[in-house]
Each structure stands twice: as structure tokens, then as C-alpha cells.
JSON list of C-alpha atoms in Angstrom, two decimals:
[
{"chain": "A", "resi": 1, "resn": "UNK", "atom": "CA", "xyz": [-22.96, 18.20, -6.40]},
{"chain": "A", "resi": 2, "resn": "UNK", "atom": "CA", "xyz": [-23.37, 14.79, -4.66]},
{"chain": "A", "resi": 3, "resn": "UNK", "atom": "CA", "xyz": [-23.66, 15.05, -0.86]},
{"chain": "A", "resi": 4, "resn": "UNK", "atom": "CA", "xyz": [-20.21, 14.71, 0.07]},
{"chain": "A", "resi": 5, "resn": "UNK", "atom": "CA", "xyz": [-18.88, 17.47, -1.47]},
{"chain": "A", "resi": 6, "resn": "UNK", "atom": "CA", "xyz": [-21.94, 19.71, 0.15]},
{"chain": "A", "resi": 7, "resn": "UNK", "atom": "CA", "xyz": [-21.05, 17.67, 3.64]},
{"chain": "A", "resi": 8, "resn": "UNK", "atom": "CA", "xyz": [-18.63, 18.73, 6.35]},
{"chain": "A", "resi": 9, "resn": "UNK", "atom": "CA", "xyz": [-17.90, 15.89, 7.13]},
{"chain": "A", "resi": 10, "resn": "UNK", "atom": "CA", "xyz": [-17.19, 14.20, 3.99]},
{"chain": "A", "resi": 11, "resn": "UNK", "atom": "CA", "xyz": [-13.73, 13.24, 2.43]},
{"chain": "A", "resi": 12, "resn": "UNK", "atom": "CA", "xyz": [-12.70, 16.25, 1.83]},
{"chain": "A", "resi": 13, "resn": "UNK", "atom": "CA", "xyz": [-12.86, 17.43, 5.89]},
{"chain": "A", "resi": 14, "resn": "UNK", "atom": "CA", "xyz": [-11.28, 13.98, 6.70]},
{"chain": "A", "resi": 15, "resn": "UNK", "atom": "CA", "xyz": [-8.32, 14.65, 3.75]},
{"chain": "A", "resi": 16, "resn": "UNK", "atom": "CA", "xyz": [-8.04, 17.96, 3.42]},
{"chain": "A", "resi": 17, "resn": "UNK", "atom": "CA", "xyz": [-4.68, 19.28, 4.17]},
{"chain": "A", "resi": 18, "resn": "UNK", "atom": "CA", "xyz": [-3.09, 15.68, 5.42]},
{"chain": "A", "resi": 19, "resn": "UNK", "atom": "CA", "xyz": [-0.74, 13.41, 3.71]},
{"chain": "A", "resi": 20, "resn": "UNK", "atom": "CA", "xyz": [-2.78, 10.10, 1.70]},
{"chain": "A", "resi": 21, "resn": "UNK", "atom": "CA", "xyz": [-0.03, 7.80, 0.87]},
{"chain": "A", "resi": 22, "resn": "UNK", "atom": "CA", "xyz": [-0.35, 5.39, 3.43]},
{"chain": "A", "resi": 23, "resn": "UNK", "atom": "CA", "xyz": [-4.24, 5.57, 3.62]},
{"chain": "A", "resi": 24, "resn": "UNK", "atom": "CA", "xyz": [-4.12, 5.42, -0.26]},
{"chain": "A", "resi": 25, "resn": "UNK", "atom": "CA", "xyz": [-1.81, 2.01, -0.55]},
{"chain": "A", "resi": 26, "resn": "UNK", "atom": "CA", "xyz": [-4.08, 0.41, 1.88]},
{"chain": "A", "resi": 27, "resn": "UNK", "atom": "CA", "xyz": [-6.97, 1.83, 0.28]},
{"chain": "A", "resi": 28, "resn": "UNK", "atom": "CA", "xyz": [-8.35, 3.11, 3.84]},
{"chain": "A", "resi": 29, "resn": "UNK", "atom": "CA", "xyz": [-10.28, 5.20, 4.99]},
{"chain": "A", "resi": 30, "resn": "UNK", "atom": "CA", "xyz": [-10.24, 5.29, 8.65]},
{"chain": "A", "resi": 31, "resn": "UNK", "atom": "CA", "xyz": [-9.57, 8.77, 9.96]},
{"chain": "A", "resi": 32, "resn": "UNK", "atom": "CA", "xyz": [-6.09, 7.51, 11.97]},
{"chain": "A", "resi": 33, "resn": "UNK", "atom": "CA", "xyz": [-4.70, 6.49, 9.08]},
{"chain": "A", "resi": 34, "resn": "UNK", "atom": "CA", "xyz": [-4.77, 10.02, 7.66]},
{"chain": "A", "resi": 35, "resn": "UNK", "atom": "CA", "xyz": [-1.08, 12.21, 8.26]},
{"chain": "A", "resi": 36, "resn": "UNK", "atom": "CA", "xyz": [0.11, 8.27, 9.11]},
{"chain": "A", "resi": 37, "resn": "UNK", "atom": "CA", "xyz": [4.04, 8.57, 8.42]},
{"chain": "A", "resi": 38, "resn": "UNK", "atom": "CA", "xyz": [4.84, 5.44, 10.24]},
{"chain": "A", "resi": 39, "resn": "UNK", "atom": "CA", "xyz": [5.50, 3.77, 6.83]},
{"chain": "A", "resi": 40, "resn": "UNK", "atom": "CA", "xyz": [8.26, 2.32, 4.31]},
{"chain": "A", "resi": 41, "resn": "UNK", "atom": "CA", "xyz": [7.94, 1.16, 1.16]},
{"chain": "A", "resi": 42, "resn": "UNK", "atom": "CA", "xyz": [8.68, -2.09, 1.47]},
{"chain": "A", "resi": 43, "resn": "UNK", "atom": "CA", "xyz": [5.92, -2.83, 4.19]},
{"chain": "A", "resi": 44, "resn": "UNK", "atom": "CA", "xyz": [3.65, -2.43, 1.39]},
{"chain": "A", "resi": 45, "resn": "UNK", "atom": "CA", "xyz": [2.93, -6.07, -0.43]},
{"chain": "A", "resi": 46, "resn": "UNK", "atom": "CA", "xyz": [2.66, -5.87, -3.86]},
{"chain": "A", "resi": 47, "resn": "UNK", "atom": "CA", "xyz": [-0.83, -5.02, -3.77]},
{"chain": "A", "resi": 48, "resn": "UNK", "atom": "CA", "xyz": [-0.96, -2.07, -1.81]},
{"chain": "A", "resi": 49, "resn": "UNK", "atom": "CA", "xyz": [1.79, -1.06, -4.43]},
{"chain": "A", "resi": 50, "resn": "UNK", "atom": "CA", "xyz": [-0.26, -1.58, -7.51]},
{"chain": "A", "resi": 51, "resn": "UNK", "atom": "CA", "xyz": [-3.25, 0.59, -5.73]},
{"chain": "A", "resi": 52, "resn": "UNK", "atom": "CA", "xyz": [-0.36, 3.54, -4.63]},
{"chain": "A", "resi": 53, "resn": "UNK", "atom": "CA", "xyz": [0.56, 3.37, -7.94]},
{"chain": "A", "resi": 54, "resn": "UNK", "atom": "CA", "xyz": [-3.23, 3.74, -9.35]},
{"chain": "A", "resi": 55, "resn": "UNK", "atom": "CA", "xyz": [-3.60, 7.10, -7.61]},
{"chain": "A", "resi": 56, "resn": "UNK", "atom": "CA", "xyz": [-0.66, 8.93, -9.36]},
{"chain": "A", "resi": 57, "resn": "UNK", "atom": "CA", "xyz": [-0.49, 10.80, -11.57]},
{"chain": "A", "resi": 58, "resn": "UNK", "atom": "CA", "xyz": [0.12, 11.21, -15.06]},
{"chain": "A", "resi": 59, "resn": "UNK", "atom": "CA", "xyz": [0.02, 7.16, -15.68]}
]
């Protein structure tokens, strides 16, 4: 296991139970971008839409 899975301040603590759509599209690890619901698909540029699509499953 790596440190992030053991550390309470790891990514799980930041994202657990939160919407990460905006952060995934903008490749942000900022706490302010978790659970953001004040966005629309139209505001994302092509690069951000591709980044968001890369997180979808199945590909």
C-alpha cells in the first residue's frame, strides 16, 4: 500500500462522498473544487471535455 491509502489526509479523505466532476474535468486537486455544482458542460473547453471523458467507464 502506498502512503496515500494509509494517510487520513490522502485523496480518499478529500474526495469521499463528494462530486468530483468539475475537478476531474479541470484536473484540479484543490479542496475548493470538490463537490462543486455551479458548472455546466458548456463552460468546459475541448481539452477539459476530453479529460472528463477519460475518467468515464467503460471507454
